[in-house]
Amino acid sequence: MVTQGMIDLETLGTTHDSVVLTIGAAKFNPFNTSDPFEKLYLKLDTSDQVEKGRVIDEGTLKWWGTQDEEVRKDTFSEHDRVSVEDALDSLQEWFGDVTKIWCQGPSFDFPMLGNLYRNYDREQPWKFWTERDARTVTGLVPEDIKSKIDFKAHSAIEDVVAQCKCVQYVFNVLDIQRTF
């Protein structure tokens, strides 16, 4: 079975050294329409990140104030927060059999998560050549695929599942049977 992964971050800024609030991850097979599996949702401790010099952007905080109340409450709730070290350990374990790793746009999630690993003296569990971009793939079809999916935007776990489904949809529509 093909096992690829998708990650999504929700943060308090857009620079690579921003505080990471949540990480969503799901494994999927882009060559079929089976549901994403082995979902992982991590809510990271933020105070330790600030102590390490990670930043909070005021504009991003204001933007969060305009988002769905349910998503905002979950994302900012202190309930179920874990240390960054524990989160990175969980993500390391989750990566086990992932052959390709996807995110929505290569200039946000990958560099920010890579910076978080370096900030905590950890080696990231993926190689740069395994990175894939879901935004580019979904742009290959002339329709808004996400509008067909019922999900709460900016919830890391819901975004990651929607992104998996979008890639699967495009691969199916374009009859992509394999990639390199």
PDB file of C-alpha atoms in Angstrom:
ATOM      1  CA  MET A   1       0.000   0.000   0.000  1.00  0.00           C
ATOM      2  CA  VAL A   2       1.182   3.529  -0.788  1.00  0.00           C
ATOM      3  CA  THR A   3       1.524   5.625   2.345  1.00  0.00           C
ATOM      4  CA  GLN A   4       2.040   9.323   1.956  1.00  0.00           C
ATOM      5  CA  GLY A   5       1.498  12.003   4.558  1.00  0.00           C
ATOM      6  CA  MET A   6      -0.012  15.451   4.725  1.00  0.00           C
ATOM      7  CA  ILE A   7       0.786  18.064   7.377  1.00  0.00           C
ATOM      8  CA  ASP A   8      -0.824  21.365   8.283  1.00  0.00           C
ATOM      9  CA  LEU A   9       0.217  23.950  10.846  1.00  0.00           C
ATOM     10  CA  GLU A  10      -1.756  26.657  12.554  1.00  0.00           C
ATOM     11  CA  THR A  11       0.464  29.403  13.887  1.00  0.00           C
ATOM     12  CA  LEU A  12       0.722  32.836  15.427  1.00  0.00           C
ATOM     13  CA  GLY A  13       2.580  34.360  12.505  1.00  0.00           C
ATOM     14  CA  THR A  14       3.806  33.773   8.992  1.00  0.00           C
ATOM     15  CA  THR A  15       7.565  33.867   9.470  1.00  0.00           C
ATOM     16  CA  HIS A  16       9.503  30.633   9.872  1.00  0.00           C
ATOM     17  CA  ASP A  17      10.179  31.377  13.545  1.00  0.00           C
ATOM     18  CA  SER A  18       6.519  31.914  14.492  1.00  0.00           C
ATOM     19  CA  VAL A  19       4.870  30.150  17.399  1.00  0.00           C
ATOM     20  CA  VAL A  20       3.160  26.943  16.268  1.00  0.00           C
ATOM     21  CA  LEU A  21      -0.253  26.435  17.874  1.00  0.00           C
ATOM     22  CA  THR A  22      -1.295  23.130  16.321  1.00  0.00           C
ATOM     23  CA  ILE A  23      -0.058  20.459  13.943  1.00  0.00           C
ATOM     24  CA  GLY A  24      -2.407  18.250  11.958  1.00  0.00           C
ATOM     25  CA  ALA A  25      -1.132  15.178  10.137  1.00  0.00           C
ATOM     26  CA  ALA A  26      -2.814  12.380   8.223  1.00  0.00           C
ATOM     27  CA  LYS A  27      -1.610   9.510   6.087  1.00  0.00           C
ATOM     28  CA  PHE A  28      -3.274   8.795   2.769  1.00  0.00           C
ATOM     29  CA  ASN A  29      -2.958   7.092  -0.583  1.00  0.00           C
ATOM     30  CA  PRO A  30      -3.213   9.755  -3.311  1.00  0.00           C
ATOM     31  CA  PHE A  31      -3.944   7.104  -5.958  1.00  0.00           C
ATOM     32  CA  ASN A  32      -7.352   6.145  -4.569  1.00  0.00           C
ATOM     33  CA  THR A  33     -10.194   7.770  -2.662  1.00  0.00           C
ATOM     34  CA  SER A  34      -9.882   5.855   0.606  1.00  0.00           C
ATOM     35  CA  ASP A  35     -10.213   7.964   3.720  1.00  0.00           C
ATOM     36  CA  PRO A  36      -7.083   9.459   5.224  1.00  0.00           C
ATOM     37  CA  PHE A  37      -5.881   7.425   8.196  1.00  0.00           C
ATOM     38  CA  GLU A  38      -3.524   7.587  11.188  1.00  0.00           C
ATOM     39  CA  LYS A  39      -4.596  11.130  11.884  1.00  0.00           C
ATOM     40  CA  LEU A  40      -2.568  13.063  14.410  1.00  0.00           C
ATOM     41  CA  TYR A  41      -3.599  16.316  16.046  1.00  0.00           C
ATOM     42  CA  LEU A  42      -1.122  18.038  18.329  1.00  0.00           C
ATOM     43  CA  LYS A  43      -1.702  21.204  20.340  1.00  0.00           C
ATOM     44  CA  LEU A  44       1.689  22.604  21.279  1.00  0.00           C
ATOM     45  CA  ASP A  45       2.713  24.484  24.398  1.00  0.00           C
ATOM     46  CA  THR A  46       3.243  28.094  23.381  1.00  0.00           C
ATOM     47  CA  SER A  47       5.008  29.608  26.387  1.00  0.00           C
ATOM     48  CA  ASP A  48       8.101  27.441  25.918  1.00  0.00           C
ATOM     49  CA  GLN A  49       8.254  28.494  22.266  1.00  0.00           C
ATOM     50  CA  VAL A  50       8.193  32.173  23.221  1.00  0.00           C
ATOM     51  CA  GLU A  51      10.989  31.534  25.752  1.00  0.00           C
ATOM     52  CA  LYS A  52      13.008  29.998  22.899  1.00  0.00           C
ATOM     53  CA  GLY A  53      12.556  33.163  20.849  1.00  0.00           C
ATOM     54  CA  ARG A  54       9.722  32.140  18.551  1.00  0.00           C
ATOM     55  CA  VAL A  55       7.514  35.086  17.653  1.00  0.00           C
ATOM     56  CA  ILE A  56       3.875  36.148  17.778  1.00  0.00           C
ATOM     57  CA  ASP A  57       2.575  38.522  15.113  1.00  0.00           C
ATOM     58  CA  GLU A  58      -0.118  41.006  16.182  1.00  0.00           C
ATOM     59  CA  GLY A  59      -1.706  40.983  12.712  1.00  0.00           C
ATOM     60  CA  THR A  60      -2.057  37.193  12.863  1.00  0.00           C
ATOM     61  CA  LEU A  61      -3.663  37.436  16.305  1.00  0.00           C
ATOM     62  CA  LYS A  62      -6.206  39.903  14.881  1.00  0.00           C
ATOM     63  CA  TRP A  63      -6.811  37.572  11.930  1.00  0.00           C
ATOM     64  CA  TRP A  64      -7.509  34.696  14.347  1.00  0.00           C
ATOM     65  CA  GLY A  65     -10.191  36.894  15.908  1.00  0.00           C
ATOM     66  CA  THR A  66     -12.116  36.777  12.619  1.00  0.00           C
ATOM     67  CA  GLN A  67     -12.077  32.983  12.286  1.00  0.00           C
ATOM     68  CA  ASP A  68     -14.795  30.454  13.120  1.00  0.00           C
ATOM     69  CA  GLU A  69     -15.476  30.594  16.874  1.00  0.00           C
ATOM     70  CA  GLU A  70     -15.456  26.809  17.339  1.00  0.00           C
ATOM     71  CA  VAL A  71     -12.120  26.462  15.531  1.00  0.00           C
ATOM     72  CA  ARG A  72     -10.651  29.404  17.414  1.00  0.00           C
ATOM     73  CA  LYS A  73     -11.757  28.021  20.805  1.00  0.00           C
ATOM     74  CA  ASP A  74     -10.193  24.628  20.087  1.00  0.00           C
ATOM     75  CA  THR A  75      -7.001  26.053  18.614  1.00  0.00           C
ATOM     76  CA  PHE A  76      -6.411  28.409  21.554  1.00  0.00           C
ATOM     77  CA  SER A  77      -7.706  26.155  24.331  1.00  0.00           C
ATOM     78  CA  GLU A  78      -5.091  25.071  26.864  1.00  0.00           C
ATOM     79  CA  HIS A  79      -6.783  21.648  27.045  1.00  0.00           C
ATOM     80  CA  ASP A  80      -4.600  18.785  25.721  1.00  0.00           C
ATOM     81  CA  ARG A  81      -1.514  20.948  25.059  1.00  0.00           C
ATOM     82  CA  VAL A  82       1.737  19.002  24.925  1.00  0.00           C
ATOM     83  CA  SER A  83       5.333  20.076  25.175  1.00  0.00           C
ATOM     84  CA  VAL A  84       7.033  20.790  21.871  1.00  0.00           C
ATOM     85  CA  GLU A  85       9.452  17.923  22.587  1.00  0.00           C
ATOM     86  CA  ASP A  86       6.551  15.469  23.037  1.00  0.00           C
ATOM     87  CA  ALA A  87       4.861  16.801  19.894  1.00  0.00           C
ATOM     88  CA  LEU A  88       8.029  16.356  17.834  1.00  0.00           C
ATOM     89  CA  ASP A  89       8.494  12.840  19.264  1.00  0.00           C
ATOM     90  CA  SER A  90       4.909  11.950  18.281  1.00  0.00           C
ATOM     91  CA  LEU A  91       5.375  13.382  14.803  1.00  0.00           C
ATOM     92  CA  GLN A  92       8.693  11.521  14.416  1.00  0.00           C
ATOM     93  CA  GLU A  93       6.950   8.245  15.262  1.00  0.00           C
ATOM     94  CA  TRP A  94       4.008   9.054  12.960  1.00  0.00           C
ATOM     95  CA  PHE A  95       6.382   9.603  10.008  1.00  0.00           C
ATOM     96  CA  GLY A  96       7.526   5.950  10.167  1.00  0.00           C
ATOM     97  CA  ASP A  97       6.296   4.570   6.819  1.00  0.00           C
ATOM     98  CA  VAL A  98       5.613   7.855   4.995  1.00  0.00           C
ATOM     99  CA  THR A  99       7.304   7.900   1.580  1.00  0.00           C
ATOM    100  CA  LYS A 100       6.247  11.398   0.458  1.00  0.00           C
ATOM    101  CA  ILE A 101       5.139  14.316   2.615  1.00  0.00           C
ATOM    102  CA  TRP A 102       2.672  16.954   1.429  1.00  0.00           C
ATOM    103  CA  CYS A 103       1.527  20.336   2.649  1.00  0.00           C
ATOM    104  CA  GLN A 104      -0.537  23.222   1.275  1.00  0.00           C
ATOM    105  CA  GLY A 105       2.166  25.419  -0.217  1.00  0.00           C
ATOM    106  CA  PRO A 106       5.886  24.715   0.149  1.00  0.00           C
ATOM    107  CA  SER A 107       6.907  28.063   1.613  1.00  0.00           C
ATOM    108  CA  PHE A 108       4.907  27.881   4.858  1.00  0.00           C
ATOM    109  CA  ASP A 109       4.479  24.521   6.616  1.00  0.00           C
ATOM    110  CA  PHE A 110       7.751  22.837   5.613  1.00  0.00           C
ATOM    111  CA  PRO A 111      10.094  25.719   6.476  1.00  0.00           C
ATOM    112  CA  MET A 112       8.222  26.560   9.676  1.00  0.00           C
ATOM    113  CA  LEU A 113       8.165  22.962  10.904  1.00  0.00           C
ATOM    114  CA  GLY A 114      11.796  22.499   9.889  1.00  0.00           C
ATOM    115  CA  ASN A 115      12.690  25.632  11.862  1.00  0.00           C
ATOM    116  CA  LEU A 116      10.824  24.264  14.878  1.00  0.00           C
ATOM    117  CA  TYR A 117      12.853  21.037  14.679  1.00  0.00           C
ATOM    118  CA  ARG A 118      16.110  23.016  14.508  1.00  0.00           C
ATOM    119  CA  ASN A 119      14.974  25.307  17.339  1.00  0.00           C
ATOM    120  CA  TYR A 120      14.601  22.213  19.523  1.00  0.00           C
ATOM    121  CA  ASP A 121      17.841  20.590  18.302  1.00  0.00           C
ATOM    122  CA  ARG A 122      16.025  17.816  16.443  1.00  0.00           C
ATOM    123  CA  GLU A 123      16.502  16.388  12.981  1.00  0.00           C
ATOM    124  CA  GLN A 124      13.385  16.650  10.841  1.00  0.00           C
ATOM    125  CA  PRO A 125      12.031  13.216   9.884  1.00  0.00           C
ATOM    126  CA  TRP A 126      11.729  13.869   6.153  1.00  0.00           C
ATOM    127  CA  LYS A 127      14.150  14.687   3.360  1.00  0.00           C
ATOM    128  CA  PHE A 128      13.604  17.698   1.120  1.00  0.00           C
ATOM    129  CA  TRP A 129      13.212  15.517  -1.969  1.00  0.00           C
ATOM    130  CA  THR A 130      10.132  13.827  -0.468  1.00  0.00           C
ATOM    131  CA  GLU A 131       8.240  17.127  -0.136  1.00  0.00           C
ATOM    132  CA  ARG A 132       5.121  17.650  -2.271  1.00  0.00           C
ATOM    133  CA  ASP A 133       2.800  20.641  -2.672  1.00  0.00           C
ATOM    134  CA  ALA A 134      -0.959  20.118  -2.549  1.00  0.00           C
ATOM    135  CA  ARG A 135      -1.743  23.676  -3.691  1.00  0.00           C
ATOM    136  CA  THR A 136       0.035  23.153  -7.017  1.00  0.00           C
ATOM    137  CA  VAL A 137      -1.748  19.837  -7.580  1.00  0.00           C
ATOM    138  CA  THR A 138      -5.208  21.220  -6.790  1.00  0.00           C
ATOM    139  CA  GLY A 139      -4.503  24.102  -9.166  1.00  0.00           C
ATOM    140  CA  LEU A 140      -4.345  21.619 -12.048  1.00  0.00           C
ATOM    141  CA  VAL A 141      -8.131  21.420 -12.270  1.00  0.00           C
ATOM    142  CA  PRO A 142     -10.391  24.406 -13.007  1.00  0.00           C
ATOM    143  CA  GLU A 143     -12.658  24.076  -9.994  1.00  0.00           C
ATOM    144  CA  ASP A 144     -12.717  24.881  -6.296  1.00  0.00           C
ATOM    145  CA  ILE A 145     -12.385  21.390  -4.877  1.00  0.00           C
ATOM    146  CA  LYS A 146     -12.454  22.499  -1.235  1.00  0.00           C
ATOM    147  CA  SER A 147     -15.933  23.972  -1.732  1.00  0.00           C
ATOM    148  CA  LYS A 148     -17.152  20.376  -2.230  1.00  0.00           C
ATOM    149  CA  ILE A 149     -15.801  19.253   1.152  1.00  0.00           C
ATOM    150  CA  ASP A 150     -17.509  19.931   4.477  1.00  0.00           C
ATOM    151  CA  PHE A 151     -14.761  20.982   6.881  1.00  0.00           C
ATOM    152  CA  LYS A 152     -13.835  23.772   9.270  1.00  0.00           C
ATOM    153  CA  ALA A 153     -11.040  25.830   7.742  1.00  0.00           C
ATOM    154  CA  HIS A 154      -8.000  26.612   9.899  1.00  0.00           C
ATOM    155  CA  SER A 155      -8.482  23.606  12.129  1.00  0.00           C
ATOM    156  CA  ALA A 156      -5.170  21.839  11.477  1.00  0.00           C
ATOM    157  CA  ILE A 157      -6.728  18.370  11.589  1.00  0.00           C
ATOM    158  CA  GLU A 158      -9.709  19.258   9.396  1.00  0.00           C
ATOM    159  CA  ASP A 159      -7.506  21.160   6.920  1.00  0.00           C
ATOM    160  CA  VAL A 160      -5.116  18.246   6.595  1.00  0.00           C
ATOM    161  CA  VAL A 161      -7.905  15.759   5.831  1.00  0.00           C
ATOM    162  CA  ALA A 162      -9.456  18.145   3.282  1.00  0.00           C
ATOM    163  CA  GLN A 163      -6.060  18.621   1.627  1.00  0.00           C
ATOM    164  CA  CYS A 164      -5.605  14.830   1.350  1.00  0.00           C
ATOM    165  CA  LYS A 165      -9.028  14.517  -0.267  1.00  0.00           C
ATOM    166  CA  CYS A 166      -8.237  17.329  -2.717  1.00  0.00           C
ATOM    167  CA  VAL A 167      -5.045  15.640  -3.895  1.00  0.00           C
ATOM    168  CA  GLN A 168      -6.894  12.336  -4.251  1.00  0.00           C
ATOM    169  CA  TYR A 169      -9.629  14.042  -6.257  1.00  0.00           C
ATOM    170  CA  VAL A 170      -7.153  15.584  -8.704  1.00  0.00           C
ATOM    171  CA  PHE A 171      -5.197  12.356  -9.115  1.00  0.00           C
ATOM    172  CA  ASN A 172      -8.480  10.554  -9.834  1.00  0.00           C
ATOM    173  CA  VAL A 173      -9.781  13.187 -12.296  1.00  0.00           C
ATOM    174  CA  LEU A 174      -6.458  13.303 -14.144  1.00  0.00           C
ATOM    175  CA  ASP A 175      -6.069   9.507 -13.950  1.00  0.00           C
ATOM    176  CA  ILE A 176      -2.670   9.713 -12.284  1.00  0.00           C
ATOM    177  CA  GLN A 177      -1.678   6.156 -11.417  1.00  0.00           C
ATOM    178  CA  ARG A 178       1.842   6.774 -10.152  1.00  0.00           C
ATOM    179  CA  THR A 179       4.440   9.467  -9.642  1.00  0.00           C
ATOM    180  CA  PHE A 180       8.165   9.505  -9.099  1.00  0.00           C
TER     181      PHE A 180
END
